[in-house]
Coordinates of C-alpha atoms in Angstrom, one line a residue:
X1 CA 19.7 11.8 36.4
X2 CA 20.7 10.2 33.0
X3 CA 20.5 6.3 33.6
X4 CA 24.2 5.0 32.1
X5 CA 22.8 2.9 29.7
X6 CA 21.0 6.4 28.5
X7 CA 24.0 8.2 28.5
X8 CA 26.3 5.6 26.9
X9 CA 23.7 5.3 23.8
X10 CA 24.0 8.8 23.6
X11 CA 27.8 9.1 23.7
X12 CA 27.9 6.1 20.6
X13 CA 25.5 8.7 18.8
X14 CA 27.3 11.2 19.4
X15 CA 30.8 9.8 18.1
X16 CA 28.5 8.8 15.3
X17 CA 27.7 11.7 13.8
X18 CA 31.1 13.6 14.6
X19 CA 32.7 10.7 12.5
X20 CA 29.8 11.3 9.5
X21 CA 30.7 15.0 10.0
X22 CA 34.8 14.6 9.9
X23 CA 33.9 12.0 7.1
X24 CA 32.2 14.2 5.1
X25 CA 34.9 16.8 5.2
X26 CA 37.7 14.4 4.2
X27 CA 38.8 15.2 0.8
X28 CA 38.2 13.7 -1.8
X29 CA 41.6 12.0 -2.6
X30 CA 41.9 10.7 1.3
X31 CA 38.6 8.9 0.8
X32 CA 39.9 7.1 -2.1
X33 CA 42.8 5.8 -0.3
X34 CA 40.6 3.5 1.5
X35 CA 39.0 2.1 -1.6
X36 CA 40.1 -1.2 -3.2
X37 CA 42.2 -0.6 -6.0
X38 CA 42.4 -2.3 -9.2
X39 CA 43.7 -2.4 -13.0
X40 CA 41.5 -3.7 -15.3
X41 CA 43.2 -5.5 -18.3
X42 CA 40.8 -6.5 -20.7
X43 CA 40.1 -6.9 -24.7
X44 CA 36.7 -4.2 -24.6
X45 CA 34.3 -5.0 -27.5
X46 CA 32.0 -2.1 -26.3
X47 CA 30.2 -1.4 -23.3
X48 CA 30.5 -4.1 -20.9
X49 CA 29.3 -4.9 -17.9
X50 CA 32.5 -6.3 -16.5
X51 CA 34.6 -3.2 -16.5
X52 CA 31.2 -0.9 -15.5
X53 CA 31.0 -2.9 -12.5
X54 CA 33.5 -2.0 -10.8
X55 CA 33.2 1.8 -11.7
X56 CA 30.0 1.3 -10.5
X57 CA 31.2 -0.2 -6.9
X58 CA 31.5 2.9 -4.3
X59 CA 34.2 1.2 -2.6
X60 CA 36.7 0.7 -5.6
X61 CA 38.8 2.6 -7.7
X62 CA 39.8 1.9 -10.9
X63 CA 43.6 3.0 -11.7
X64 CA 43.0 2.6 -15.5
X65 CA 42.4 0.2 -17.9
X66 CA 44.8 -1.3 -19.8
X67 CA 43.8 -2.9 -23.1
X68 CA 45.1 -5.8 -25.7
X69 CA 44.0 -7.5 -28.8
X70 CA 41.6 -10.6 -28.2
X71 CA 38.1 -10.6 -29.3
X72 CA 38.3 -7.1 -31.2
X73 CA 41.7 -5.4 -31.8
X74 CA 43.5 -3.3 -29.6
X75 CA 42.6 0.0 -31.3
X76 CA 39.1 -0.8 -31.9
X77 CA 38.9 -1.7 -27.7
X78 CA 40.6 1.4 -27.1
X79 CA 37.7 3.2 -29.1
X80 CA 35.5 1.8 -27.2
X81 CA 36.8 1.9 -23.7
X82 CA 37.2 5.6 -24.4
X83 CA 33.0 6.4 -26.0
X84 CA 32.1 3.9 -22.7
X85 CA 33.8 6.5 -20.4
X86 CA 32.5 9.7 -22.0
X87 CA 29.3 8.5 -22.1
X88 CA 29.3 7.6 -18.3
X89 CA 31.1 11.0 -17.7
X90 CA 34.5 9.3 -16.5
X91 CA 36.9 10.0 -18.7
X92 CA 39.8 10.5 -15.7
X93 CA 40.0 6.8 -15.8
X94 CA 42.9 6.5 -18.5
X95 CA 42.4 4.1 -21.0
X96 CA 46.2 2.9 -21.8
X97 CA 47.4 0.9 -24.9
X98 CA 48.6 -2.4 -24.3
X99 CA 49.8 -5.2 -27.0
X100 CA 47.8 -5.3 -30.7
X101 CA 49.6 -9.2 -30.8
X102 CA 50.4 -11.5 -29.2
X103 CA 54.5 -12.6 -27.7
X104 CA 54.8 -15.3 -30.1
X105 CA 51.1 -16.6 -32.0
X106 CA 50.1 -15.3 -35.2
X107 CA 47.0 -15.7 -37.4
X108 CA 48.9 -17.4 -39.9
X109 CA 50.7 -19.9 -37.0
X110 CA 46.5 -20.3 -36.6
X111 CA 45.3 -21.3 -39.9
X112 CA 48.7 -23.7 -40.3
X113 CA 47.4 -25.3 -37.2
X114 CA 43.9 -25.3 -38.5
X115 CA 45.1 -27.0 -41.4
X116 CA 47.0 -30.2 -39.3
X117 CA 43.5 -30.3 -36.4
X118 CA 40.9 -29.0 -37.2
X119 CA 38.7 -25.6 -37.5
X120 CA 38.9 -23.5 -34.2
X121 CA 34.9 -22.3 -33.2
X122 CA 36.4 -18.6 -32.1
X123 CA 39.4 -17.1 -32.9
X124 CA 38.3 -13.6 -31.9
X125 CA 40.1 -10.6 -34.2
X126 CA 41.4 -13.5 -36.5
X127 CA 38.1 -14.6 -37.4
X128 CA 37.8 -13.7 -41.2
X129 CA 35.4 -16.1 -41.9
X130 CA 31.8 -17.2 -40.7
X131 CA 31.0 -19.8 -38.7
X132 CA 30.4 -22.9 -40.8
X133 CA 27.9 -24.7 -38.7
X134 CA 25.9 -20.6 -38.5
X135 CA 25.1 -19.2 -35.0
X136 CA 22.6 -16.8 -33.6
X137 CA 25.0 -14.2 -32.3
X138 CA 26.0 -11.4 -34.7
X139 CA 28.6 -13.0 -37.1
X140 CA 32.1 -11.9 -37.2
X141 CA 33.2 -8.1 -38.3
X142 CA 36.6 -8.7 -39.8
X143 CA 39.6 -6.1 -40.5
X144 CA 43.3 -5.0 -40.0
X145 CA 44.3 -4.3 -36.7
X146 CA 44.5 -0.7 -36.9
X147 CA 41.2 -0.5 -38.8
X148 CA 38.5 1.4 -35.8
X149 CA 34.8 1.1 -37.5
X150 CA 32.4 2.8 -36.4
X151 CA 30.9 2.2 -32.9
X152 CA 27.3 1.8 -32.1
X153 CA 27.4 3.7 -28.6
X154 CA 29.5 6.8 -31.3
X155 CA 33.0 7.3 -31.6
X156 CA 35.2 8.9 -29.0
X157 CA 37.0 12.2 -28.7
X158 CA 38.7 11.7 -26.2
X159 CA 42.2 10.2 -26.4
X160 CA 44.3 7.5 -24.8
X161 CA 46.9 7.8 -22.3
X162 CA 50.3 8.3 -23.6
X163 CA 52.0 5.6 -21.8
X164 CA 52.7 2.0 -22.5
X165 CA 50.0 -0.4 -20.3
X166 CA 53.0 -2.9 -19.0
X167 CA 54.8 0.0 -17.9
X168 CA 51.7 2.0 -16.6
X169 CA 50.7 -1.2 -14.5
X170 CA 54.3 -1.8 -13.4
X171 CA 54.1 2.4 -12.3
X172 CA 50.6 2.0 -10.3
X173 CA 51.5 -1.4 -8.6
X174 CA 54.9 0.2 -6.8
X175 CA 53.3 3.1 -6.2
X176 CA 50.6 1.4 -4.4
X177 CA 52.6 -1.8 -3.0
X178 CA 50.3 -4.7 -1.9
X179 CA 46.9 -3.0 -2.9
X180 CA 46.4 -3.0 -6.3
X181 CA 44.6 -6.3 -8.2
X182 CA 45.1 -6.9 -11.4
X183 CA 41.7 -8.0 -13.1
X184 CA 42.4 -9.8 -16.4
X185 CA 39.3 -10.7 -18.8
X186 CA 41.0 -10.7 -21.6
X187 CA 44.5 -12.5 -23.2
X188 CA 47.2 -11.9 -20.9
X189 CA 49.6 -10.3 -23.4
X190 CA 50.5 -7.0 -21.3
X191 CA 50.4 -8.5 -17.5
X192 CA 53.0 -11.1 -19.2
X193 CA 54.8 -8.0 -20.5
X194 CA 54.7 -6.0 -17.5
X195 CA 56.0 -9.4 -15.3
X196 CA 59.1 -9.6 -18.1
X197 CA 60.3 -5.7 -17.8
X198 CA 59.9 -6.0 -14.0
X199 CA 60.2 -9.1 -12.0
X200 CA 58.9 -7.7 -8.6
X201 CA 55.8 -6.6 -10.4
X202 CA 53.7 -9.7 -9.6
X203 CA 54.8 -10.2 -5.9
X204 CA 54.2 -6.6 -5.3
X205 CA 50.4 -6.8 -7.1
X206 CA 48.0 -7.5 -4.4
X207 CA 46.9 -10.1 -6.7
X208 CA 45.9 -11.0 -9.9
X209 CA 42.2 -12.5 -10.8
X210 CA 41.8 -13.9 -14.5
X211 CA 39.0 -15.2 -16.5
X212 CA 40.7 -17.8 -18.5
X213 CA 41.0 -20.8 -19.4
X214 CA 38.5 -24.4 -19.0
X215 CA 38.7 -27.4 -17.5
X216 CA 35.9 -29.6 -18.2
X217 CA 32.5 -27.2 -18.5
X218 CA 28.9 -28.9 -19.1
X219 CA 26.1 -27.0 -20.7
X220 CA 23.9 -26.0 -17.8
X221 CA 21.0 -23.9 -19.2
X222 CA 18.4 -24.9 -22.0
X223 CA 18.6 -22.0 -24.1
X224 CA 19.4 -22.0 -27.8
X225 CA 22.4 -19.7 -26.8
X226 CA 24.1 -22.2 -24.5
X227 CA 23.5 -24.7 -27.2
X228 CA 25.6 -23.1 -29.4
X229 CA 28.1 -22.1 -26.9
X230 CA 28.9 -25.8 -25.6
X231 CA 29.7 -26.5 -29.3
X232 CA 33.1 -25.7 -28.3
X233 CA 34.0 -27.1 -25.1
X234 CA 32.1 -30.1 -25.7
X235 CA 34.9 -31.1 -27.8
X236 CA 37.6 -29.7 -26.8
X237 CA 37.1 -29.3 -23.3
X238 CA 40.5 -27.7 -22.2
X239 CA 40.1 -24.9 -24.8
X240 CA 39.3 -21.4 -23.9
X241 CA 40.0 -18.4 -26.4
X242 CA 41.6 -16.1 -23.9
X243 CA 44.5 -18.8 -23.2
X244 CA 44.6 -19.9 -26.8
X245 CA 44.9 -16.3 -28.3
X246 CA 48.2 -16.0 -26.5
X247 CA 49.6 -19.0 -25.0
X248 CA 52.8 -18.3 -23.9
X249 CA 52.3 -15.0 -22.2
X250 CA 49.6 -16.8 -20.5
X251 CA 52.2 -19.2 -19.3
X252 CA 54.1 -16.4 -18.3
X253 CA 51.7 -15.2 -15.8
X254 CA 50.9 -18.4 -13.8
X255 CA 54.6 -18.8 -13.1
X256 CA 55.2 -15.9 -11.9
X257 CA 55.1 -15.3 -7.9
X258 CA 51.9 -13.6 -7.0
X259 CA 50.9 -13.6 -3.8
X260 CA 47.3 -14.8 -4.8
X261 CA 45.5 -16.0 -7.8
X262 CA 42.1 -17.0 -8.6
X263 CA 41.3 -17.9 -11.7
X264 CA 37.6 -18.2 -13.3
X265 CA 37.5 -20.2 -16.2
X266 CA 34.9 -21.0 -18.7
X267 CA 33.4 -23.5 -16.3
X268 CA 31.4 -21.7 -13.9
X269 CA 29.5 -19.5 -17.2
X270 CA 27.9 -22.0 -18.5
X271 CA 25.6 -21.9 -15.6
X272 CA 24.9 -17.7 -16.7
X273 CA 23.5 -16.3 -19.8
X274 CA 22.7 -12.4 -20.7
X275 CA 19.3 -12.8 -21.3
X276 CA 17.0 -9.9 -22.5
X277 CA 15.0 -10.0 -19.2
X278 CA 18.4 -9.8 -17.4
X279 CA 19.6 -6.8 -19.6
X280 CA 16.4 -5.2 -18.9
X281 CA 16.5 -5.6 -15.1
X282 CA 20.3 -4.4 -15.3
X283 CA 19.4 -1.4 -17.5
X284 CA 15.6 0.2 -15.7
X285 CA 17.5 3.6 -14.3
X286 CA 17.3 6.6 -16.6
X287 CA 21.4 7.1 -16.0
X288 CA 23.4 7.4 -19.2
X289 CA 25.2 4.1 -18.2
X290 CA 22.2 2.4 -18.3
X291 CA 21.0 3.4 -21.2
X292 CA 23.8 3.4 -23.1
X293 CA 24.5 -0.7 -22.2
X294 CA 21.0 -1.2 -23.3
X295 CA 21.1 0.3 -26.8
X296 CA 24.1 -1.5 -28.0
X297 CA 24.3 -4.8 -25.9
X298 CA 23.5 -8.4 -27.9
X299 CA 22.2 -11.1 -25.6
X300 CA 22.8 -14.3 -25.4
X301 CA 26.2 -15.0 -24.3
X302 CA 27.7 -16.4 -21.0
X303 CA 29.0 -13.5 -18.5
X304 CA 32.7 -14.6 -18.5
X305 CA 34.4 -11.2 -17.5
X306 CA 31.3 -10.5 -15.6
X307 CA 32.4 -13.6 -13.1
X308 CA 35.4 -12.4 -12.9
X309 CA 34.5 -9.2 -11.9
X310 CA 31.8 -10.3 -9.3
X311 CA 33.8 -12.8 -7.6
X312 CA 36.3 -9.9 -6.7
X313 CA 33.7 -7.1 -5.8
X314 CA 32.4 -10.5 -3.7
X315 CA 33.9 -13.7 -3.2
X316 CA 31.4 -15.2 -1.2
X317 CA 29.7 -15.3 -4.6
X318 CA 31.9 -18.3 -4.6
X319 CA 30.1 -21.4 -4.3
X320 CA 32.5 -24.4 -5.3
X321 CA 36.4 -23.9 -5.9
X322 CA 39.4 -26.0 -6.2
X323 CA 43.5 -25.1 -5.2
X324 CA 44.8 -26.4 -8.0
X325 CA 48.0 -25.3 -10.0
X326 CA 47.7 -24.5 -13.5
X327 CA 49.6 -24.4 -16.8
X328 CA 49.5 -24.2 -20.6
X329 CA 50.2 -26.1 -23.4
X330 CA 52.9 -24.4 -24.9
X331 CA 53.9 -27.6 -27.3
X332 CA 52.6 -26.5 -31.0
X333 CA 50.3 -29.8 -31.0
X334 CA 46.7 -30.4 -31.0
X335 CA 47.1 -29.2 -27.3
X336 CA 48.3 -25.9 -28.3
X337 CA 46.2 -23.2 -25.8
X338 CA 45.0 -26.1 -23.6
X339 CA 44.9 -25.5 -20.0
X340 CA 46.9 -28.0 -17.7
X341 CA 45.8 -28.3 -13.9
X342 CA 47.2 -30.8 -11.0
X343 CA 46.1 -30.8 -7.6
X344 CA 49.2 -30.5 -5.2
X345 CA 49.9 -34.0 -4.7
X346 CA 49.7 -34.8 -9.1
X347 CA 51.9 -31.5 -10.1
X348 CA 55.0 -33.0 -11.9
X349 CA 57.9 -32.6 -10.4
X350 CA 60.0 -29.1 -10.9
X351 CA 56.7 -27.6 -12.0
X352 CA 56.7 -23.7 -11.8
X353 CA 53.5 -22.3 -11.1
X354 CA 51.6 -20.5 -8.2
X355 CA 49.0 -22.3 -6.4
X356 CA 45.7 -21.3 -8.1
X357 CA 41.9 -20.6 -6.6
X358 CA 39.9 -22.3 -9.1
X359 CA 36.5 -21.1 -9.3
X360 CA 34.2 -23.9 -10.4
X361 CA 30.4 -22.6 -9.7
X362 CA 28.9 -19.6 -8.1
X363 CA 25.5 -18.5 -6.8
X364 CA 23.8 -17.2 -10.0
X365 CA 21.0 -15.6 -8.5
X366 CA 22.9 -13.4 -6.1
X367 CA 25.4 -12.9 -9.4
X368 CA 22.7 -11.4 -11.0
X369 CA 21.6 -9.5 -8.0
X370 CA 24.5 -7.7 -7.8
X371 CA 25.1 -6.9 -11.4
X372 CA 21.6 -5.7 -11.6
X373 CA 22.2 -3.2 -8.3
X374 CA 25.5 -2.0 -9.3
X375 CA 24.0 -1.3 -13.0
X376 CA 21.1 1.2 -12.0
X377 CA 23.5 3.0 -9.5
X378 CA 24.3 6.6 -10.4
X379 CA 28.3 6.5 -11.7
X380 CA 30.7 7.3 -8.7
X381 CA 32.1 10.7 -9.6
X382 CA 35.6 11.4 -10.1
X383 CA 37.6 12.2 -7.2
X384 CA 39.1 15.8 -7.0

């Protein structure tokens, strides 16, 4: 006779492998609904890690990604976001066109405010000159917005979706109520726009996670890179080029009623740099990802959108964070951009804002761990 303990570890097997087995034959669109789902709103400047991260992550899928002007213009991202997705062979991700400028700054506003404070170190699509103190980074390609040069990773031939992004993200959030997070690495231009046609949009989000933003960052690293990098917040340590790019629709969004928001500003990167042994480690497999990211990726910069991105796939990541509520300097001052934080008990009075999770410092190795797994990973194919 079959001793029970025999028996019972035979019966667990058993439902085991039948759930494996119904599993298995699920299709492919009921698997998906279990996955975490997420909108990725970003300023794309080629193939970056941040958005490849979470294609890369078997349990998430990516509705789309939504793109604005920032760092590169909107139709040179959109170029890019497209090639990246060929390339990877996941082109059913739609790639949608957000805002090529932002609700209210300008680069002219830019240079008159250069003229009363001071130079700005980055001013991303705006910056039409060098930098006048020289830097080891590539210097600054400048053009009209809806100039697309030509890309290293090759142009696209695919084409983008034919839908505006506020109203595709306003679309995927109510059609999906409660599940979908908004992950913003870029100026906040469209998630600002989507919150103004619709005012249910952020409380029916999931949530939203940003990188944006600084509070009072501290070069960590010794490298020549970092150097260069704390040239900016040293100085000005409330500045961060996502916020300043477009102030008001940042504003916007932290008002608005989310039902969580964590927010990874410029702090925590200081502590991370892409360095060419890191690239290398992220980039071994023989998969078209790989290789593509390391054949047109420059080293040396912190892994802003890439914190953002981690901290979501995995928040214990997480190492030091504040509840804080936050705000921007809207006033066209020497403030202008600056980020504006209180801890409940210090908010002024009528403040409107959304208790924030500040991240202040994560665990860098286990960072890098997971960017380098999720890197050499075979791309999830598209569900069916």
């Amino acid at each position: 006779m079959m001793k029970p303990n025999s028996m019972r570890r035979r019966l667990l097997s058993t439902v085991f492998m039948l759930g494996l087995a119904v599993a298995a034959t699920l299709p492919a669109q009921a698997q998906a609904a279990g996955k975490r789902k997420v909108i990725i709103d970003d300023d794309v400047g080629g193939p970056r890690a941040a958005q490849l991260m979470a294609i890369q992550s078997p349990d998430v899928e990516v509705l789309g990604i939504t793109i604005v002007s920032g760092s590169t213009w909107r139709d040179e991202n959109i170029a890019h976001a497209l090639r990246t997705l060929e390339v990877i062979g996941r082109s059913d991700i739609p790639v949608v066109p957000g805002s090529a400028f932002p609700l209210l700054n300008t680069q002219e506003a830019t240079r008159r405010w250069e003229a009363l404070y001071g130079k700005l170190v980055y001013k991303g699509a705006w910056m039409d000159e060098k930098w006048p103190d020289g830097t080891i980074q590539s210097q600054p390609n400048y053009h009209a917005h809806d100039v697309v040069p030509q890309l290293a990773e090759g142009m696209p031939h695919t084409k983008a979706a034919n839908e505006i992004a506020a109203n595709f993200m306003i679309r995927k959030v109510h059609e999906f109520p409660g599940q979908v997070t908004i992950l913003a690495t870029g100026p906040m231009t469209n998630v600002a726009l989507a919150i103004s046609l619709d005012p249910s949009f952020a409380e029916t989000a999931k949530e939203i996670v940003y990188m944006g933003g600084s509070l009072n960052p501290h070069q960590v690293l010794p490298s020549k890179s970092a150097e260069q990098f704390a040239r900016e917040y040293i100085n000005t340590p409330r500045l961060e080029f996502n916020f300043r790019w477009d102030p008001e629709a940042a504003k916007i969004v932290l008002r608005a009623p989310w039902k969580r928001i964590v927010m990874v500003p410029a702090d925590p990167s200081t502590a991370t740099e892409l360095s060419a042994k890191l690239l290398n480690d992220m980039t071994k497999s023989s998969t078209p990802l790989a290789q593509m990211v390391k054949k047109v990726t420059e080293t040396g910069f912190p892994l802003w959108d890439e914190l953002a991105t981690a901290v979501w796939l995995d928040p214990a990541l997480i190492s030091k964070s504040d509840q804080l509520f936050v705000s921007i300097d809207t006033d066209f001052g020497a403030g202008y951009g600056n980020t504006l934080s209180w801890p409940a008990a210090y908010a002024p009075q009528g403040l409107i804002a959304s208790p924030t999770t500040v991240v202040r410092e994560v665990n860098v190795p286990a960072f890098e761990k997971l960017m380098i797994r999720l890197m050499n990973l075979p791309t999830p194919a598209a569900a069916k």
